mmCIF file of C-alpha atoms in Angstrom:
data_model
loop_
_atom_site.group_PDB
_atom_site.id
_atom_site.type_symbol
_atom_site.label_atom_id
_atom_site.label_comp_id
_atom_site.label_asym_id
_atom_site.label_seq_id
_atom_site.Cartn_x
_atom_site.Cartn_y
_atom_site.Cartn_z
ATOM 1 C CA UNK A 1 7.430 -16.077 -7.376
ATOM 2 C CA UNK A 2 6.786 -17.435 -3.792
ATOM 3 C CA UNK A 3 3.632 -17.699 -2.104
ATOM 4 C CA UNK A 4 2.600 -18.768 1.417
ATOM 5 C CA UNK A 5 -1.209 -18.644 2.782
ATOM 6 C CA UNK A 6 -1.793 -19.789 5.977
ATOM 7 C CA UNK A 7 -4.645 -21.390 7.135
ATOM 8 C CA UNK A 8 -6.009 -17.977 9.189
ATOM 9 C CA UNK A 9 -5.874 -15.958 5.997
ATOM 10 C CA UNK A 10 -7.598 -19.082 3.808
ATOM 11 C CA UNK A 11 -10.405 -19.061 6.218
ATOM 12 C CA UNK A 12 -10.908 -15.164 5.492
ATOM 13 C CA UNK A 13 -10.448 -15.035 1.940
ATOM 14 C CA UNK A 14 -14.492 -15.262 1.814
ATOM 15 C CA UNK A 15 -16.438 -14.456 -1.933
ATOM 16 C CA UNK A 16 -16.467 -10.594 -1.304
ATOM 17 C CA UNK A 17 -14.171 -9.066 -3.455
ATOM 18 C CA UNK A 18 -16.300 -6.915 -5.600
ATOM 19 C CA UNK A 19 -19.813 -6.059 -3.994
ATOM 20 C CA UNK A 20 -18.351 -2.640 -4.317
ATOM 21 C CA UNK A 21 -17.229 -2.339 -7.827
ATOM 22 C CA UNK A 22 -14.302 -0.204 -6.561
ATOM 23 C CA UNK A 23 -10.361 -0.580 -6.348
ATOM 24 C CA UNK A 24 -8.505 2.124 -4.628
ATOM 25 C CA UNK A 25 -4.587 2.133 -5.781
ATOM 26 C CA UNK A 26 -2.127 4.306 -3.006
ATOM 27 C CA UNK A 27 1.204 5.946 -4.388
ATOM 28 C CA UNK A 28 4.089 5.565 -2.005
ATOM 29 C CA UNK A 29 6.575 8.571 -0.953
ATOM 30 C CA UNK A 30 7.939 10.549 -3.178
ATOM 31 C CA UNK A 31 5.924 9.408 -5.996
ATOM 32 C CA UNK A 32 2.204 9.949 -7.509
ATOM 33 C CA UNK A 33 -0.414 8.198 -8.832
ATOM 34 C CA UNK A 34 1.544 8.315 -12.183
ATOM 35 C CA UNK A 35 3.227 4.885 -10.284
ATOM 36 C CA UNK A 36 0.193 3.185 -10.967
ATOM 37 C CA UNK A 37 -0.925 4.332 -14.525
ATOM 38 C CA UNK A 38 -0.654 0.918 -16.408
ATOM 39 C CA UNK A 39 -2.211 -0.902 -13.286
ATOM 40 C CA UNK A 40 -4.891 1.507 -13.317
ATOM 41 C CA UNK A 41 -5.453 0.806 -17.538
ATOM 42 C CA UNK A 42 -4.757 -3.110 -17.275
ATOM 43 C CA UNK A 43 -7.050 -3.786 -14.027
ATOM 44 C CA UNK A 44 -9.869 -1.373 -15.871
ATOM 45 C CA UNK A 45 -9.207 -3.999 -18.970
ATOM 46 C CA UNK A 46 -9.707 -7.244 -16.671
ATOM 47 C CA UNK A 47 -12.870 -5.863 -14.497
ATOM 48 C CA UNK A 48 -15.002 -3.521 -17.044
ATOM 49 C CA UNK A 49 -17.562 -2.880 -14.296
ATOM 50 C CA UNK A 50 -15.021 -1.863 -11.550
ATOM 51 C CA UNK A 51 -14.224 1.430 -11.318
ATOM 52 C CA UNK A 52 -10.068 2.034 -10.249
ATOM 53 C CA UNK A 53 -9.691 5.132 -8.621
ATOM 54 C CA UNK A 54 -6.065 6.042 -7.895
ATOM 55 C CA UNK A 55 -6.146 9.453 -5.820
ATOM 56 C CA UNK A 56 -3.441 11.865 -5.394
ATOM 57 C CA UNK A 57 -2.714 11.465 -1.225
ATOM 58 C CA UNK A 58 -1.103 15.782 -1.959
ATOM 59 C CA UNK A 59 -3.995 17.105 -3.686
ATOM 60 C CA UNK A 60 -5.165 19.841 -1.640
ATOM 61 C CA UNK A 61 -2.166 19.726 0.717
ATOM 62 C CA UNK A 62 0.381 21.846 1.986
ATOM 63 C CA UNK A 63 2.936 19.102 1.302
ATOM 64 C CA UNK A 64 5.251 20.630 4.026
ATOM 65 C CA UNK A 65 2.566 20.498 7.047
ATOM 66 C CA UNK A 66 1.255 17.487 5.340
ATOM 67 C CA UNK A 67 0.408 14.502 8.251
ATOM 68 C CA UNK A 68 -0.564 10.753 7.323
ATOM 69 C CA UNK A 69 -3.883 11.145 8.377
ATOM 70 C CA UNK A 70 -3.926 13.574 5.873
ATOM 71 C CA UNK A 71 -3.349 11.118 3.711
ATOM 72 C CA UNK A 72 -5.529 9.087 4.662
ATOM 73 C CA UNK A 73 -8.103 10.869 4.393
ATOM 74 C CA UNK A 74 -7.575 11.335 0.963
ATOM 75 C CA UNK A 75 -7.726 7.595 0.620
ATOM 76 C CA UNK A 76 -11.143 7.419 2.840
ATOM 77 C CA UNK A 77 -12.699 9.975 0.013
ATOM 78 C CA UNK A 78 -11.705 7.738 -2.687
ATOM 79 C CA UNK A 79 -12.985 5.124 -1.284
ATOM 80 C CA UNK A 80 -16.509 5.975 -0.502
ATOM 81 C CA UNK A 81 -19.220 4.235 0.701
ATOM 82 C CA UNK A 82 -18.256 1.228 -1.085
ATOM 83 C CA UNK A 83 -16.703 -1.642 -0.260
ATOM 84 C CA UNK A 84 -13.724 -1.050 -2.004
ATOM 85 C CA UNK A 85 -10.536 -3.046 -2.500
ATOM 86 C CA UNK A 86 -7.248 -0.988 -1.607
ATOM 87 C CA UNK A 87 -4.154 -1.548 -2.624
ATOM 88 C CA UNK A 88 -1.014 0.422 -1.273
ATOM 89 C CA UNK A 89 2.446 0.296 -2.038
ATOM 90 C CA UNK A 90 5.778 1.683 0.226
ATOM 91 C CA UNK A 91 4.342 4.499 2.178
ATOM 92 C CA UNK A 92 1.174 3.818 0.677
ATOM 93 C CA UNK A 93 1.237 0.784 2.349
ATOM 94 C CA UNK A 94 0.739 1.789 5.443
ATOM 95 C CA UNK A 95 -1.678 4.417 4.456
ATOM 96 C CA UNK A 96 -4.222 1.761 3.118
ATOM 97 C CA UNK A 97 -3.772 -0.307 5.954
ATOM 98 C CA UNK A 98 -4.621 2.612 8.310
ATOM 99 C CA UNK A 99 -7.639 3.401 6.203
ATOM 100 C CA UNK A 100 -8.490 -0.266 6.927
ATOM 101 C CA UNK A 101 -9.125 0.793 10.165
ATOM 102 C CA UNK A 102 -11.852 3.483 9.253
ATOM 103 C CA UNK A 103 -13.605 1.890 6.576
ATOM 104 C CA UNK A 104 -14.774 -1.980 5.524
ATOM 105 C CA UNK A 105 -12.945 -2.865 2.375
ATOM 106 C CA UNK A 106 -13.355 -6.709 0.703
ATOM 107 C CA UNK A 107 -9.410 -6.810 0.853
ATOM 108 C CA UNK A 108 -5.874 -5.180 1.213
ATOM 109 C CA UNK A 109 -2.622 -5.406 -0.628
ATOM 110 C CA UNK A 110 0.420 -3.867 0.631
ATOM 111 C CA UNK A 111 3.313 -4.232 -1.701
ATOM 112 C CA UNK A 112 6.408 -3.810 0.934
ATOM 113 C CA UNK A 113 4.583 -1.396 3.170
ATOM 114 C CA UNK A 114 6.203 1.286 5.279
ATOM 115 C CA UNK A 115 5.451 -1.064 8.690
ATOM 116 C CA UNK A 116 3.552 -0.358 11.556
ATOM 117 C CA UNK A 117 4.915 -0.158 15.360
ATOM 118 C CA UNK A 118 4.050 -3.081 15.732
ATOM 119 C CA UNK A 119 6.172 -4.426 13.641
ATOM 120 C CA UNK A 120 9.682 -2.533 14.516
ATOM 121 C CA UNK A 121 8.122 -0.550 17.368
ATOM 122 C CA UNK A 122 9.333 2.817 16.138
ATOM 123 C CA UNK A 123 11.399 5.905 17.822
ATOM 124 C CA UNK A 124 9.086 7.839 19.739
ATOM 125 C CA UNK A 125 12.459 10.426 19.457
ATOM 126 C CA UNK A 126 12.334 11.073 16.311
ATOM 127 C CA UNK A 127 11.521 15.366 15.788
ATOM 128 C CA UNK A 128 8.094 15.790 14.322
ATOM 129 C CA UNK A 129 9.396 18.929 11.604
ATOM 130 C CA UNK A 130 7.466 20.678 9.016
ATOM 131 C CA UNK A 131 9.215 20.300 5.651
ATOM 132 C CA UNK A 132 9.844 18.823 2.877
ATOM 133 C CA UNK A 133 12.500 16.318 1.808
ATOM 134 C CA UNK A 134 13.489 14.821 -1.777
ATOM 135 C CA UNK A 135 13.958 11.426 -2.453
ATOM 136 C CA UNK A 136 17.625 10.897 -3.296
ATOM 137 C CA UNK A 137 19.032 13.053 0.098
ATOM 138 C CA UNK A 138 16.610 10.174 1.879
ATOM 139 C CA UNK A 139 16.436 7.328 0.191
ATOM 140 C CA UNK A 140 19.993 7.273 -2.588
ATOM 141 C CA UNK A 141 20.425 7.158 -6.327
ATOM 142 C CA UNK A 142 16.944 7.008 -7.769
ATOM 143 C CA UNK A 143 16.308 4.124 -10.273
ATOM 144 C CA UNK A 144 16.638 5.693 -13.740
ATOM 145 C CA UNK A 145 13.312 6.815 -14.940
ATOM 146 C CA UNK A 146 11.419 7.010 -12.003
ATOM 147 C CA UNK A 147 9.474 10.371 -11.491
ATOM 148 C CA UNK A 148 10.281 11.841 -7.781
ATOM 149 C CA UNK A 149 8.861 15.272 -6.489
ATOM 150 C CA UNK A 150 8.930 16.869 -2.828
ATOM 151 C CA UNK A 151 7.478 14.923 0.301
ATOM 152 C CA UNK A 152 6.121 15.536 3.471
ATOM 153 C CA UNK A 153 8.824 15.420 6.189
ATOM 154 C CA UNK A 154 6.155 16.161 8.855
ATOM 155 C CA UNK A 155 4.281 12.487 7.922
ATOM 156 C CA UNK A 156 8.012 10.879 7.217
ATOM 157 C CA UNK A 157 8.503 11.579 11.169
ATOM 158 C CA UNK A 158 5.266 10.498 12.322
ATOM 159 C CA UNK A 159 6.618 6.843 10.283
ATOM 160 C CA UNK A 160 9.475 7.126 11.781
ATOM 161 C CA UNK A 161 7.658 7.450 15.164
ATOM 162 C CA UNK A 162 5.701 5.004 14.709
ATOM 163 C CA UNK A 163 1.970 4.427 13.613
ATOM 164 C CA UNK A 164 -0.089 1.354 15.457
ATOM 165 C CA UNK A 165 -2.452 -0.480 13.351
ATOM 166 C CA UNK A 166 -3.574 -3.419 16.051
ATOM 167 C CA UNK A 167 -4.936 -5.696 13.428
ATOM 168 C CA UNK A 168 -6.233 -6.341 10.162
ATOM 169 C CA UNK A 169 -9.911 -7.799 9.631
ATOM 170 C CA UNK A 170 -10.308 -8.309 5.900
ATOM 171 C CA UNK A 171 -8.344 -10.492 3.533
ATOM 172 C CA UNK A 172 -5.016 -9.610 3.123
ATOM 173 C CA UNK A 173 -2.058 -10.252 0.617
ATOM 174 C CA UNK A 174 1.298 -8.935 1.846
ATOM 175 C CA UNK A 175 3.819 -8.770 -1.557
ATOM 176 C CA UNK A 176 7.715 -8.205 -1.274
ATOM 177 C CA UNK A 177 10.967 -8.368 -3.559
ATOM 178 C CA UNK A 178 14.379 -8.721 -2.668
ATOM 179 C CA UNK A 179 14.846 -5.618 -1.024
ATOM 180 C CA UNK A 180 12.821 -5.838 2.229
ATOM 181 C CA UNK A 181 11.201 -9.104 2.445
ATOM 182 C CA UNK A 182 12.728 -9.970 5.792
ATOM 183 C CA UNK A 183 11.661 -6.397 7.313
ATOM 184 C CA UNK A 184 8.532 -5.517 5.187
ATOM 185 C CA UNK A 185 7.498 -8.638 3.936
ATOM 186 C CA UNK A 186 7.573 -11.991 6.249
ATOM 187 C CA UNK A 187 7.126 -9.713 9.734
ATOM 188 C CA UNK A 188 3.829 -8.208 8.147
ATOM 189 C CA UNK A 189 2.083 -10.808 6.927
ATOM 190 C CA UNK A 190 3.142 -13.164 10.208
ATOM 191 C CA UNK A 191 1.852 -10.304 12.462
ATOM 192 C CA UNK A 192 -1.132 -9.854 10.502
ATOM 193 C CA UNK A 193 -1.669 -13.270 9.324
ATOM 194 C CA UNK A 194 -1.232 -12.496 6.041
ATOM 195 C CA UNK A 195 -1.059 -14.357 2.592
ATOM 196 C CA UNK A 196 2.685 -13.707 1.225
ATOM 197 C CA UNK A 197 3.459 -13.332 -2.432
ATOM 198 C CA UNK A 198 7.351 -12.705 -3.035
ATOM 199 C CA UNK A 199 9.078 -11.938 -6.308
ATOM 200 C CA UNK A 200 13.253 -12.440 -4.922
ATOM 201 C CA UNK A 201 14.403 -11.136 -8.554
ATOM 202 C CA UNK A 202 12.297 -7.379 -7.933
ATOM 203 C CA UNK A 203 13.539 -4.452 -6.256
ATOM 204 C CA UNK A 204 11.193 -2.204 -4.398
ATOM 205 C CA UNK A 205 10.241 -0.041 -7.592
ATOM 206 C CA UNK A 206 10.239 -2.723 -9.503
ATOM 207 C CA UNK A 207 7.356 -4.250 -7.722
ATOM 208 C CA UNK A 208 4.689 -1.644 -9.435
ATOM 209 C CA UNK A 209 6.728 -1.721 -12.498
ATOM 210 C CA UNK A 210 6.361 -5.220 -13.508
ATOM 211 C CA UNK A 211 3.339 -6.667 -15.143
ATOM 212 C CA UNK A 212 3.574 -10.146 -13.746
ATOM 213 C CA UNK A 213 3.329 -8.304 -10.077
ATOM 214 C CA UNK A 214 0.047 -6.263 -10.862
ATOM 215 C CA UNK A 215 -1.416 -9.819 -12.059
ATOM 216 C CA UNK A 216 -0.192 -12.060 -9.557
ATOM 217 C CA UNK A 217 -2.155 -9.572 -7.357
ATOM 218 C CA UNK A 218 -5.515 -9.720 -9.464
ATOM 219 C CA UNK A 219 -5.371 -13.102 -9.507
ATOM 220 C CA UNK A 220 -5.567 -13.301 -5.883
ATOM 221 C CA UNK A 221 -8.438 -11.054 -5.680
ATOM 222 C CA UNK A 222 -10.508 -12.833 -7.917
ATOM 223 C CA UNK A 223 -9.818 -15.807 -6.005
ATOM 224 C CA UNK A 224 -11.884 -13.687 -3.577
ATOM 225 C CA UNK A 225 -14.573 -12.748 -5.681
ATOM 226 C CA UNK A 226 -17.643 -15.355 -6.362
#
């Protein structure tokens, strides 16, 4: 594992972490909060007195009409009126960080986040379609075992599009493997000024799969805590 902190993210990691007693965990694409079920055990294990939340971001939803404001909304419930700690990975990514931007958490992981237009810029081409889409037609061979169902293609376009989030004012951890570190790893955290965690021997599902991830990333929040 790699790790890089610069001096701008040092400054911010201030003893916050858990005046609100909550973590909010955010599935990616594809997926459910299923992804997160032994994070979600483990992290209640570690911190007794914090209550993990992990919300379905389809509950509710007409998954075909189904926008990432949607989703983040979902996210936004979850969270409360605490000051939670979220922590997103893929799609969900980009969903916590956009909830960022409407509430006040202590901090923000995104474990190789879909990135925002300010990172690639986007296609503002791209057809906005309701729909659905699976994840092999869009993404290839799934890795064996991992649980897919339908997504929204509607909130896949509006990605595609892009989706500006200016800047980040909490602590933040950026974490990557092997597969996108030099387009959703190093660009976010240097455009957000990010601390960078990177496992080089993990693949993108991987990342949420392996213990050593979930507590490399608890042990940088309770560096944050008192």
């Amino acid at each position: 594992m790699n790790t890089r902190a610069p001096e701008s993210a040092r400054r911010a990691a201030s003893p916050l972490a858990f005046d609100g007693q909550r973590i909010v965990l955010v599935h990616g694409a594809t997926s459910g909060p299923w992804v997160f079920d032994d994070w979600a055990d483990s992290w209640a294990a570690r911190w007794p007195e914090v209550e993990v939340r992990v919300p379905d971001l389809q509950e509710g939803l007409d998954v075909a009409h189904a926008t990432m404001s949607d989703y983040v909304d979902r996210v936004l419930a979850a969270v409360g009126d605490r000051h939670a700690v979220l922590c997103g990975w893929s799609m969900g990514g980009l969903v916590a960080m956009m909830a960022a931007r409407h509430s006040q958490p202590a901090a923000l992981v995104v474990i190789e986040p879909s990135v925002p237009a300010e990172i690639n810029g986007g296609d503002p081409n791209w057809p906005l379609a309701a729909g659905t889409y699976d994840a092999e037609s869009t993404y290839g061979p799934s890795v064996p075992g991992t649980r897919h169902r339908p997504e929204s293609l509607l909130a896949r376009g509006e990605r595609k599009r892009g989706i500006s989030v200016p800047a980040m004012t909490c602590p933040l951890l950026v974490v990557a493997g092997r597969d996108y570190v030099d387009t959703r790893g190093r660009p976010v955290a240097e455009q957000y000024g990010a601390d960078l965690m990177e496992f080089p021997e993990l693949g993108h599902f991987q990342l949420v799969a392996d213990p050593r991830v979930r507590g490399a990333i608890a042990q940088w929040v309770s560096s944050l805590a008192p």
